[in-house]
Amino acid sequence: MEKLLSLVVPVYNEEECILEFISQVRTELVNSSVTYELIFADDGSNDNTVGLIRDEIENDSRIRLVELSYNHGKQAALTAAVTYAKGDYLLYMDPDLQDPPEEIARFISKIEEGYDLVFGVRESMEAGFVASAFSKAFWLILDVFTGLKLPRPLAVMRIFNREFADRFLSYKESNRFIEGIFMHIGMRQATLKIKHRPRFAGVSKYNFARKLRLAKDAILDYSELPLKLATRVGIILVITSLLAVLTLTILRLFFINFQLGWPSLICTLWFGFGINLLFLGVIGSYVGKIYSESKHRPLFSTQRLTNIKQS
Ligand code: UDP
Ligand code: MG
């Protein structure tokens, strides 16, 4: 039977790109081996994006639109699109044509080799120096904090199958770091090198401040390292303060006749700060546990069942 491909596309103020995007997708998929639907999740646009999509829907029943009631951010918009997608395969793309629709066919053949998720990886970056330096730093920091080994430089375009999509939707956390969830799901993953273009039109919706917030959210969603940092710094302070007491005592007794009073004061403060941080870290660890429990993530992600029926 012919497979259904759902293109899941978050859009936010993309009136300059949207028609070109739709037309390029049509051209690419007209002779494809799959049938397709195009699901736009409008993330509270305040330009004419929604109007343009509605006009297209009049003449093309393969296009669907879900409108979020206000700007939620692209993770939530993508999740909305995935929720309403019916496809056997789901392809996540942005409408700004940075990742070109000509690559769709290669994504389909790659996933048909038997993968659950295929990440697009950019051959080269068509971004300015600052943007690409920022993006490198972003992924590096993320790697350090989360311990994830995400393929790089990661493109937006990626394809996954129905099973993977269902698992993705079973992650109920509201602070959604998409790539983190994808890696947590695991299963059979592959990468595909693709071309990268500058944005077709319009400007990036993620300015520096917003990107920083994205990085912070990703780290908070995926890592408890910041909480553990307090404990580590605390331990270091306690140990070094004790060493300082020892050193100063020896110095005073045998070598230098310095003024008494200030060393004991400093050491007491030093030690006190250390103990404080240490216990703050302990409290942090419990907060971390509460946080991770409250995400209600699935406990495991299975690869295969043999002779067991899925209920
Ligand atoms: N987007 C969204 N909600 C937002 C911001 C952006 O759905 O609040 C969409 C936007 O329409 C685009 C995609 O997310 O399709 C990525 O945004 P953009 O291209 O501006 O970011 P960049 O590629 O520069 O990181
Ligand atoms: Mg973009």
PDB file of C-alpha atoms in Angstrom, residues 6-311:
ATOM      1  CA  SER A   6       3.008  14.062   6.695  1.00  0.00           C
ATOM      2  CA  LEU A   7       5.067  17.194   6.435  1.00  0.00           C
ATOM      3  CA  VAL A   8       4.904  18.855   9.836  1.00  0.00           C
ATOM      4  CA  VAL A   9       5.742  22.528   9.638  1.00  0.00           C
ATOM      5  CA  PRO A  10       5.689  25.144  12.405  1.00  0.00           C
ATOM      6  CA  VAL A  11       5.091  28.631  11.031  1.00  0.00           C
ATOM      7  CA  TYR A  12       5.343  32.009  12.662  1.00  0.00           C
ATOM      8  CA  ASN A  13       5.059  35.165  10.569  1.00  0.00           C
ATOM      9  CA  GLU A  14       6.248  33.476   7.393  1.00  0.00           C
ATOM     10  CA  GLU A  15       4.028  35.263   4.837  1.00  0.00           C
ATOM     11  CA  GLU A  16       7.024  35.892   2.601  1.00  0.00           C
ATOM     12  CA  CYS A  17       8.082  32.246   2.461  1.00  0.00           C
ATOM     13  CA  ILE A  18       4.933  30.207   2.741  1.00  0.00           C
ATOM     14  CA  LEU A  19       3.689  30.207  -0.885  1.00  0.00           C
ATOM     15  CA  GLU A  20       7.122  29.493  -2.289  1.00  0.00           C
ATOM     16  CA  PHE A  21       7.491  26.685   0.229  1.00  0.00           C
ATOM     17  CA  ILE A  22       4.156  25.116  -0.730  1.00  0.00           C
ATOM     18  CA  SER A  23       4.944  25.350  -4.422  1.00  0.00           C
ATOM     19  CA  GLN A  24       8.402  23.796  -4.037  1.00  0.00           C
ATOM     20  CA  VAL A  25       6.976  20.959  -1.946  1.00  0.00           C
ATOM     21  CA  ARG A  26       4.332  20.302  -4.627  1.00  0.00           C
ATOM     22  CA  THR A  27       6.955  20.207  -7.346  1.00  0.00           C
ATOM     23  CA  GLU A  28       9.051  17.788  -5.368  1.00  0.00           C
ATOM     24  CA  LEU A  29       6.258  15.444  -4.412  1.00  0.00           C
ATOM     25  CA  VAL A  30       4.233  15.381  -7.614  1.00  0.00           C
ATOM     26  CA  ASN A  31       6.013  12.283  -8.879  1.00  0.00           C
ATOM     27  CA  SER A  32       6.835  10.782  -5.544  1.00  0.00           C
ATOM     28  CA  SER A  33       6.222   7.213  -4.420  1.00  0.00           C
ATOM     29  CA  VAL A  34       4.197   8.467  -1.454  1.00  0.00           C
ATOM     30  CA  THR A  35       1.017  10.443  -0.995  1.00  0.00           C
ATOM     31  CA  TYR A  36       1.371  13.380   1.307  1.00  0.00           C
ATOM     32  CA  GLU A  37      -0.348  15.853   3.578  1.00  0.00           C
ATOM     33  CA  LEU A  38       1.064  19.196   4.596  1.00  0.00           C
ATOM     34  CA  ILE A  39       0.299  20.157   8.174  1.00  0.00           C
ATOM     35  CA  PHE A  40       1.035  23.702   9.196  1.00  0.00           C
ATOM     36  CA  ALA A  41       0.993  24.645  12.859  1.00  0.00           C
ATOM     37  CA  ASP A  42       0.591  28.383  13.044  1.00  0.00           C
ATOM     38  CA  ASP A  43       2.271  29.668  16.154  1.00  0.00           C
ATOM     39  CA  GLY A  44       0.183  32.801  16.652  1.00  0.00           C
ATOM     40  CA  SER A  45       1.339  34.723  13.563  1.00  0.00           C
ATOM     41  CA  ASN A  46       0.262  38.328  13.353  1.00  0.00           C
ATOM     42  CA  ASP A  47       0.903  38.753   9.631  1.00  0.00           C
ATOM     43  CA  ASN A  48      -1.009  37.213   6.752  1.00  0.00           C
ATOM     44  CA  THR A  49       0.470  33.693   7.065  1.00  0.00           C
ATOM     45  CA  VAL A  50      -2.820  32.127   8.144  1.00  0.00           C
ATOM     46  CA  GLY A  51      -4.785  33.892   5.406  1.00  0.00           C
ATOM     47  CA  LEU A  52      -2.421  32.625   2.725  1.00  0.00           C
ATOM     48  CA  ILE A  53      -2.568  29.066   4.008  1.00  0.00           C
ATOM     49  CA  ARG A  54      -6.373  29.149   4.188  1.00  0.00           C
ATOM     50  CA  ASP A  55      -6.507  30.308   0.554  1.00  0.00           C
ATOM     51  CA  GLU A  56      -4.301  27.399  -0.465  1.00  0.00           C
ATOM     52  CA  ILE A  57      -6.517  24.951   1.416  1.00  0.00           C
ATOM     53  CA  GLU A  58      -9.507  26.048  -0.751  1.00  0.00           C
ATOM     54  CA  ASN A  59      -7.834  24.390  -3.738  1.00  0.00           C
ATOM     55  CA  ASP A  60      -5.746  21.702  -2.137  1.00  0.00           C
ATOM     56  CA  SER A  61      -7.240  19.312   0.379  1.00  0.00           C
ATOM     57  CA  ARG A  62      -3.838  17.881   1.266  1.00  0.00           C
ATOM     58  CA  ILE A  63      -3.002  21.034   3.193  1.00  0.00           C
ATOM     59  CA  ARG A  64      -4.134  21.278   6.813  1.00  0.00           C
ATOM     60  CA  LEU A  65      -3.769  23.997   9.362  1.00  0.00           C
ATOM     61  CA  VAL A  66      -3.761  23.993  13.134  1.00  0.00           C
ATOM     62  CA  GLU A  67      -3.640  27.412  14.719  1.00  0.00           C
ATOM     63  CA  LEU A  68      -2.239  27.899  18.186  1.00  0.00           C
ATOM     64  CA  SER A  69      -4.020  30.584  20.149  1.00  0.00           C
ATOM     65  CA  TYR A  70      -0.841  32.605  20.739  1.00  0.00           C
ATOM     66  CA  ASN A  71       2.908  32.356  20.227  1.00  0.00           C
ATOM     67  CA  HIS A  72       4.091  29.249  22.080  1.00  0.00           C
ATOM     68  CA  GLY A  73       7.517  28.717  20.479  1.00  0.00           C
ATOM     69  CA  LYS A  74       8.402  26.266  17.766  1.00  0.00           C
ATOM     70  CA  GLN A  75       8.686  23.200  19.999  1.00  0.00           C
ATOM     71  CA  ALA A  76       5.040  23.447  20.971  1.00  0.00           C
ATOM     72  CA  ALA A  77       4.027  24.270  17.389  1.00  0.00           C
ATOM     73  CA  LEU A  78       5.841  21.222  16.079  1.00  0.00           C
ATOM     74  CA  THR A  79       4.204  19.067  18.740  1.00  0.00           C
ATOM     75  CA  ALA A  80       0.792  20.372  17.669  1.00  0.00           C
ATOM     76  CA  ALA A  81       1.506  19.483  14.043  1.00  0.00           C
ATOM     77  CA  VAL A  82       2.692  15.989  15.009  1.00  0.00           C
ATOM     78  CA  THR A  83      -0.464  15.509  17.086  1.00  0.00           C
ATOM     79  CA  TYR A  84      -2.692  15.956  14.049  1.00  0.00           C
ATOM     80  CA  ALA A  85      -0.488  14.170  11.516  1.00  0.00           C
ATOM     81  CA  LYS A  86      -1.808  10.852  10.216  1.00  0.00           C
ATOM     82  CA  GLY A  87       1.212   9.820   8.175  1.00  0.00           C
ATOM     83  CA  ASP A  88       3.301   6.661   8.224  1.00  0.00           C
ATOM     84  CA  TYR A  89       6.277   8.971   7.969  1.00  0.00           C
ATOM     85  CA  LEU A  90       6.521  12.463   9.410  1.00  0.00           C
ATOM     86  CA  LEU A  91       8.938  14.968   7.985  1.00  0.00           C
ATOM     87  CA  TYR A  92       9.750  18.037  10.052  1.00  0.00           C
ATOM     88  CA  MET A  93      10.706  21.082   7.997  1.00  0.00           C
ATOM     89  CA  ASP A  94      10.788  24.843   8.379  1.00  0.00           C
ATOM     90  CA  PRO A  95       9.061  26.893   5.662  1.00  0.00           C
ATOM     91  CA  ASP A  96      12.006  29.275   5.272  1.00  0.00           C
ATOM     92  CA  LEU A  97      13.647  26.895   2.759  1.00  0.00           C
ATOM     93  CA  GLN A  98      16.962  26.812   4.611  1.00  0.00           C
ATOM     94  CA  ASP A  99      16.732  23.058   4.305  1.00  0.00           C
ATOM     95  CA  PRO A 100      15.585  22.583   0.698  1.00  0.00           C
ATOM     96  CA  PRO A 101      12.555  20.474  -0.297  1.00  0.00           C
ATOM     97  CA  GLU A 102      14.649  18.812  -3.017  1.00  0.00           C
ATOM     98  CA  GLU A 103      16.042  16.640  -0.251  1.00  0.00           C
ATOM     99  CA  ILE A 104      12.662  15.123   0.636  1.00  0.00           C
ATOM    100  CA  ALA A 105      13.061  12.141  -1.696  1.00  0.00           C
ATOM    101  CA  ARG A 106      16.386  11.198  -0.132  1.00  0.00           C
ATOM    102  CA  PHE A 107      14.846  11.335   3.339  1.00  0.00           C
ATOM    103  CA  ILE A 108      12.099   8.985   2.254  1.00  0.00           C
ATOM    104  CA  SER A 109      14.472   6.459   0.757  1.00  0.00           C
ATOM    105  CA  LYS A 110      16.744   6.634   3.786  1.00  0.00           C
ATOM    106  CA  ILE A 111      13.962   5.930   6.285  1.00  0.00           C
ATOM    107  CA  GLU A 112      12.685   3.121   4.084  1.00  0.00           C
ATOM    108  CA  GLU A 113      16.011   1.398   4.657  1.00  0.00           C
ATOM    109  CA  GLY A 114      14.526   0.610   8.072  1.00  0.00           C
ATOM    110  CA  TYR A 115      15.297   3.468  10.418  1.00  0.00           C
ATOM    111  CA  ASP A 116      12.966   5.093  12.917  1.00  0.00           C
ATOM    112  CA  LEU A 117      14.518   8.554  12.730  1.00  0.00           C
ATOM    113  CA  VAL A 118      16.787  10.187  10.179  1.00  0.00           C
ATOM    114  CA  PHE A 119      18.439  13.455  11.207  1.00  0.00           C
ATOM    115  CA  GLY A 120      19.469  15.897   8.491  1.00  0.00           C
ATOM    116  CA  VAL A 121      23.026  17.120   8.933  1.00  0.00           C
ATOM    117  CA  ARG A 122      24.242  20.196   7.092  1.00  0.00           C
ATOM    118  CA  GLU A 123      27.064  19.821   4.609  1.00  0.00           C
ATOM    119  CA  SER A 124      27.968  23.447   5.053  1.00  0.00           C
ATOM    120  CA  MET A 125      26.521  26.373   6.913  1.00  0.00           C
ATOM    121  CA  GLU A 126      25.138  29.259   4.915  1.00  0.00           C
ATOM    122  CA  ALA A 127      25.051  31.456   7.965  1.00  0.00           C
ATOM    123  CA  GLY A 128      26.964  34.558   8.919  1.00  0.00           C
ATOM    124  CA  PHE A 129      30.040  34.326  11.113  1.00  0.00           C
ATOM    125  CA  VAL A 130      28.260  35.365  14.287  1.00  0.00           C
ATOM    126  CA  ALA A 131      25.290  33.073  13.713  1.00  0.00           C
ATOM    127  CA  SER A 132      27.435  30.044  12.992  1.00  0.00           C
ATOM    128  CA  ALA A 133      29.799  30.766  15.884  1.00  0.00           C
ATOM    129  CA  PHE A 134      26.798  31.065  18.152  1.00  0.00           C
ATOM    130  CA  SER A 135      25.291  27.854  16.915  1.00  0.00           C
ATOM    131  CA  LYS A 136      28.596  26.001  17.428  1.00  0.00           C
ATOM    132  CA  ALA A 137      28.838  27.339  20.977  1.00  0.00           C
ATOM    133  CA  PHE A 138      25.199  26.434  21.614  1.00  0.00           C
ATOM    134  CA  TRP A 139      25.664  22.797  20.655  1.00  0.00           C
ATOM    135  CA  LEU A 140      28.990  22.530  22.460  1.00  0.00           C
ATOM    136  CA  ILE A 141      27.565  23.818  25.739  1.00  0.00           C
ATOM    137  CA  LEU A 142      24.588  21.562  25.302  1.00  0.00           C
ATOM    138  CA  ASP A 143      26.844  18.543  24.805  1.00  0.00           C
ATOM    139  CA  VAL A 144      28.747  19.367  27.974  1.00  0.00           C
ATOM    140  CA  PHE A 145      25.643  19.855  30.083  1.00  0.00           C
ATOM    141  CA  THR A 146      23.482  17.100  28.733  1.00  0.00           C
ATOM    142  CA  GLY A 147      25.990  14.456  27.733  1.00  0.00           C
ATOM    143  CA  LEU A 148      23.999  13.989  24.518  1.00  0.00           C
ATOM    144  CA  LYS A 149      25.858  13.033  21.382  1.00  0.00           C
ATOM    145  CA  LEU A 150      23.756  14.829  18.813  1.00  0.00           C
ATOM    146  CA  PRO A 151      24.919  14.752  15.203  1.00  0.00           C
ATOM    147  CA  ARG A 152      26.318  18.092  14.051  1.00  0.00           C
ATOM    148  CA  PRO A 153      25.835  20.515  12.429  1.00  0.00           C
ATOM    149  CA  LEU A 154      22.235  19.524  12.870  1.00  0.00           C
ATOM    150  CA  ALA A 155      19.703  20.600  10.260  1.00  0.00           C
ATOM    151  CA  VAL A 156      16.054  21.204  11.025  1.00  0.00           C
ATOM    152  CA  MET A 157      14.866  18.674   8.466  1.00  0.00           C
ATOM    153  CA  ARG A 158      14.362  15.184   9.840  1.00  0.00           C
ATOM    154  CA  ILE A 159      12.038  12.295   9.193  1.00  0.00           C
ATOM    155  CA  PHE A 160      10.606   9.735  11.589  1.00  0.00           C
ATOM    156  CA  ASN A 161       8.046   6.971  11.423  1.00  0.00           C
ATOM    157  CA  ARG A 162       4.645   6.570  13.061  1.00  0.00           C
ATOM    158  CA  GLU A 163       5.980   4.508  15.953  1.00  0.00           C
ATOM    159  CA  PHE A 164       8.536   7.213  16.739  1.00  0.00           C
ATOM    160  CA  ALA A 165       5.911   9.949  16.471  1.00  0.00           C
ATOM    161  CA  ASP A 166       3.634   8.144  18.925  1.00  0.00           C
ATOM    162  CA  ARG A 167       6.449   7.808  21.392  1.00  0.00           C
ATOM    163  CA  PHE A 168       7.312  11.482  20.948  1.00  0.00           C
ATOM    164  CA  LEU A 169       3.738  12.393  21.820  1.00  0.00           C
ATOM    165  CA  SER A 170       3.860  10.285  24.948  1.00  0.00           C
ATOM    166  CA  TYR A 171       6.441  12.702  26.370  1.00  0.00           C
ATOM    167  CA  LYS A 172       4.187  15.029  28.307  1.00  0.00           C
ATOM    168  CA  GLU A 173       6.725  17.536  29.613  1.00  0.00           C
ATOM    169  CA  SER A 174       5.806  21.097  28.790  1.00  0.00           C
ATOM    170  CA  ASN A 175       9.379  22.383  28.626  1.00  0.00           C
ATOM    171  CA  ARG A 176      10.134  20.473  25.440  1.00  0.00           C
ATOM    172  CA  PHE A 177      13.674  20.188  24.185  1.00  0.00           C
ATOM    173  CA  ILE A 178      12.893  18.326  20.971  1.00  0.00           C
ATOM    174  CA  GLU A 179      16.346  16.935  20.250  1.00  0.00           C
ATOM    175  CA  GLY A 180      16.706  15.768  23.842  1.00  0.00           C
ATOM    176  CA  ILE A 181      13.416  13.906  23.635  1.00  0.00           C
ATOM    177  CA  PHE A 182      14.442  12.377  20.306  1.00  0.00           C
ATOM    178  CA  MET A 183      17.672  11.087  21.811  1.00  0.00           C
ATOM    179  CA  HIS A 184      15.827   9.827  24.887  1.00  0.00           C
ATOM    180  CA  ILE A 185      13.517   7.823  22.597  1.00  0.00           C
ATOM    181  CA  GLY A 186      16.539   6.357  20.838  1.00  0.00           C
ATOM    182  CA  MET A 187      15.592   3.479  18.470  1.00  0.00           C
ATOM    183  CA  ARG A 188      17.286   3.125  15.102  1.00  0.00           C
ATOM    184  CA  GLN A 189      18.661   6.510  14.099  1.00  0.00           C
ATOM    185  CA  ALA A 190      20.644   7.590  11.078  1.00  0.00           C
ATOM    186  CA  THR A 191      21.895  10.832   9.590  1.00  0.00           C
ATOM    187  CA  LEU A 192      21.746  12.239   6.096  1.00  0.00           C
ATOM    188  CA  LYS A 193      23.988  14.978   4.743  1.00  0.00           C
ATOM    189  CA  ILE A 194      21.970  17.732   3.093  1.00  0.00           C
ATOM    190  CA  LYS A 195      22.498  21.097   1.485  1.00  0.00           C
ATOM    191  CA  HIS A 196      21.838  24.279   3.399  1.00  0.00           C
ATOM    192  CA  ARG A 197      20.626  27.590   2.005  1.00  0.00           C
ATOM    193  CA  PRO A 198      20.144  31.068   3.340  1.00  0.00           C
ATOM    194  CA  ARG A 199      16.611  31.903   4.422  1.00  0.00           C
ATOM    195  CA  PHE A 200      14.364  32.390   1.344  1.00  0.00           C
ATOM    196  CA  ALA A 201      12.881  35.627   2.728  1.00  0.00           C
ATOM    197  CA  GLY A 202      12.065  37.299   6.005  1.00  0.00           C
ATOM    198  CA  VAL A 203      14.212  37.270   9.109  1.00  0.00           C
ATOM    199  CA  SER A 204      15.054  34.715  11.764  1.00  0.00           C
ATOM    200  CA  LYS A 205      12.519  34.689  14.590  1.00  0.00           C
ATOM    201  CA  TYR A 206      15.225  33.705  17.019  1.00  0.00           C
ATOM    202  CA  ASN A 207      17.322  36.678  18.014  1.00  0.00           C
ATOM    203  CA  PHE A 208      20.247  36.359  20.385  1.00  0.00           C
ATOM    204  CA  ALA A 209      18.211  36.687  23.560  1.00  0.00           C
ATOM    205  CA  ARG A 210      15.677  34.133  22.387  1.00  0.00           C
ATOM    206  CA  LYS A 211      18.421  31.703  21.419  1.00  0.00           C
ATOM    207  CA  LEU A 212      19.938  32.073  24.872  1.00  0.00           C
ATOM    208  CA  ARG A 213      16.573  31.282  26.395  1.00  0.00           C
ATOM    209  CA  LEU A 214      16.319  28.235  24.139  1.00  0.00           C
ATOM    210  CA  ALA A 215      19.722  27.045  25.352  1.00  0.00           C
ATOM    211  CA  LYS A 216      18.726  27.599  28.975  1.00  0.00           C
ATOM    212  CA  ASP A 217      15.481  25.687  28.484  1.00  0.00           C
ATOM    213  CA  ALA A 218      17.303  22.848  26.759  1.00  0.00           C
ATOM    214  CA  ILE A 219      19.795  22.566  29.597  1.00  0.00           C
ATOM    215  CA  LEU A 220      17.110  22.763  32.266  1.00  0.00           C
ATOM    216  CA  ASP A 221      14.997  20.194  30.481  1.00  0.00           C
ATOM    217  CA  TYR A 222      17.748  17.741  29.939  1.00  0.00           C
ATOM    218  CA  SER A 223      20.371  18.205  32.614  1.00  0.00           C
ATOM    219  CA  GLU A 224      20.606  18.356  36.378  1.00  0.00           C
ATOM    220  CA  LEU A 225      24.227  19.447  36.205  1.00  0.00           C
ATOM    221  CA  PRO A 226      23.499  23.044  37.299  1.00  0.00           C
ATOM    222  CA  LEU A 227      21.989  21.673  40.512  1.00  0.00           C
ATOM    223  CA  LYS A 228      24.940  19.412  41.123  1.00  0.00           C
ATOM    224  CA  LEU A 229      27.328  22.292  40.545  1.00  0.00           C
ATOM    225  CA  ALA A 230      26.435  23.761  43.952  1.00  0.00           C
ATOM    226  CA  THR A 231      27.476  20.549  45.691  1.00  0.00           C
ATOM    227  CA  ARG A 232      30.738  20.391  43.786  1.00  0.00           C
ATOM    228  CA  VAL A 233      31.678  23.990  44.456  1.00  0.00           C
ATOM    229  CA  GLY A 234      30.648  23.504  48.093  1.00  0.00           C
ATOM    230  CA  ILE A 235      32.901  20.472  48.505  1.00  0.00           C
ATOM    231  CA  ILE A 236      35.811  22.340  46.920  1.00  0.00           C
ATOM    232  CA  LEU A 237      35.298  25.305  49.263  1.00  0.00           C
ATOM    233  CA  VAL A 238      35.112  23.128  52.377  1.00  0.00           C
ATOM    234  CA  ILE A 239      38.235  21.174  51.465  1.00  0.00           C
ATOM    235  CA  THR A 240      40.269  24.237  50.483  1.00  0.00           C
ATOM    236  CA  SER A 241      39.195  26.106  53.624  1.00  0.00           C
ATOM    237  CA  LEU A 242      40.440  23.256  55.791  1.00  0.00           C
ATOM    238  CA  LEU A 243      43.685  23.195  53.832  1.00  0.00           C
ATOM    239  CA  ALA A 244      43.992  26.927  54.363  1.00  0.00           C
ATOM    240  CA  VAL A 245      43.578  26.508  58.138  1.00  0.00           C
ATOM    241  CA  LEU A 246      46.315  23.904  58.129  1.00  0.00           C
ATOM    242  CA  THR A 247      48.693  25.951  55.988  1.00  0.00           C
ATOM    243  CA  LEU A 248      48.154  29.151  57.950  1.00  0.00           C
ATOM    244  CA  THR A 249      48.668  27.361  61.279  1.00  0.00           C
ATOM    245  CA  ILE A 250      51.931  25.832  60.116  1.00  0.00           C
ATOM    246  CA  LEU A 251      53.083  29.145  58.627  1.00  0.00           C
ATOM    247  CA  ARG A 252      52.320  31.044  61.810  1.00  0.00           C
ATOM    248  CA  LEU A 253      53.861  28.474  64.162  1.00  0.00           C
ATOM    249  CA  PHE A 254      57.096  27.927  62.315  1.00  0.00           C
ATOM    250  CA  PHE A 255      57.742  30.589  59.709  1.00  0.00           C
ATOM    251  CA  ILE A 256      55.989  33.953  59.592  1.00  0.00           C
ATOM    252  CA  ASN A 257      54.854  36.008  62.501  1.00  0.00           C
ATOM    253  CA  PHE A 258      51.757  37.567  60.894  1.00  0.00           C
ATOM    254  CA  GLN A 259      48.895  39.371  62.570  1.00  0.00           C
ATOM    255  CA  LEU A 260      46.397  36.990  64.162  1.00  0.00           C
ATOM    256  CA  GLY A 261      42.688  37.422  63.727  1.00  0.00           C
ATOM    257  CA  TRP A 262      42.104  37.863  60.021  1.00  0.00           C
ATOM    258  CA  PRO A 263      43.204  34.341  58.936  1.00  0.00           C
ATOM    259  CA  SER A 264      40.784  32.651  61.321  1.00  0.00           C
ATOM    260  CA  LEU A 265      38.037  35.015  60.205  1.00  0.00           C
ATOM    261  CA  ILE A 266      38.619  34.350  56.516  1.00  0.00           C
ATOM    262  CA  CYS A 267      38.830  30.614  57.063  1.00  0.00           C
ATOM    263  CA  THR A 268      35.613  30.562  59.045  1.00  0.00           C
ATOM    264  CA  LEU A 269      33.793  32.480  56.320  1.00  0.00           C
ATOM    265  CA  TRP A 270      35.305  30.289  53.626  1.00  0.00           C
ATOM    266  CA  PHE A 271      34.270  27.131  55.434  1.00  0.00           C
ATOM    267  CA  GLY A 272      30.821  28.516  56.189  1.00  0.00           C
ATOM    268  CA  PHE A 273      30.159  29.417  52.553  1.00  0.00           C
ATOM    269  CA  GLY A 274      31.300  25.966  51.561  1.00  0.00           C
ATOM    270  CA  ILE A 275      28.968  24.202  53.986  1.00  0.00           C
ATOM    271  CA  ASN A 276      26.127  26.435  52.854  1.00  0.00           C
ATOM    272  CA  LEU A 277      26.632  25.618  49.200  1.00  0.00           C
ATOM    273  CA  LEU A 278      27.070  21.955  49.959  1.00  0.00           C
ATOM    274  CA  PHE A 279      23.684  21.694  51.602  1.00  0.00           C
ATOM    275  CA  LEU A 280      22.099  23.915  48.997  1.00  0.00           C
ATOM    276  CA  GLY A 281      23.366  21.360  46.501  1.00  0.00           C
ATOM    277  CA  VAL A 282      21.853  18.528  48.526  1.00  0.00           C
ATOM    278  CA  ILE A 283      18.507  20.302  48.508  1.00  0.00           C
ATOM    279  CA  GLY A 284      19.048  20.926  44.784  1.00  0.00           C
ATOM    280  CA  SER A 285      19.489  17.219  44.181  1.00  0.00           C
ATOM    281  CA  TYR A 286      16.110  16.518  45.735  1.00  0.00           C
ATOM    282  CA  VAL A 287      14.541  19.331  43.734  1.00  0.00           C
ATOM    283  CA  GLY A 288      16.122  17.723  40.671  1.00  0.00           C
ATOM    284  CA  LYS A 289      14.508  14.403  41.499  1.00  0.00           C
ATOM    285  CA  ILE A 290      11.131  16.060  41.958  1.00  0.00           C
ATOM    286  CA  TYR A 291      11.619  17.819  38.635  1.00  0.00           C
ATOM    287  CA  SER A 292      12.491  14.704  36.724  1.00  0.00           C
ATOM    288  CA  GLU A 293       9.643  12.752  38.312  1.00  0.00           C
ATOM    289  CA  SER A 294       7.203  15.509  37.478  1.00  0.00           C
ATOM    290  CA  LYS A 295       7.968  15.175  33.765  1.00  0.00           C
ATOM    291  CA  HIS A 296       6.216  11.798  33.771  1.00  0.00           C
ATOM    292  CA  ARG A 297       8.431  10.526  31.009  1.00  0.00           C
ATOM    293  CA  PRO A 298       7.886   7.025  29.746  1.00  0.00           C
ATOM    294  CA  LEU A 299      10.094   4.741  31.828  1.00  0.00           C
ATOM    295  CA  PHE A 300      11.670   3.045  28.858  1.00  0.00           C
ATOM    296  CA  SER A 301      11.707   2.999  25.107  1.00  0.00           C
ATOM    297  CA  THR A 302      11.719  -0.508  23.669  1.00  0.00           C
ATOM    298  CA  GLN A 303      13.406  -1.518  20.448  1.00  0.00           C
ATOM    299  CA  ARG A 304      11.526  -4.681  19.562  1.00  0.00           C
ATOM    300  CA  LEU A 305       8.986  -7.105  21.005  1.00  0.00           C
ATOM    301  CA  THR A 306       9.097 -10.794  20.150  1.00  0.00           C
ATOM    302  CA  ASN A 307       5.976 -12.820  20.608  1.00  0.00           C
ATOM    303  CA  ILE A 308       4.399 -10.084  22.701  1.00  0.00           C
ATOM    304  CA  LYS A 309       1.280  -8.291  21.533  1.00  0.00           C
ATOM    305  CA  GLN A 310       1.126  -4.537  21.954  1.00  0.00           C
ATOM    306  CA  SER A 311      -2.137  -3.774  23.741  1.00  0.00           C
TER     307      SER A 311
END
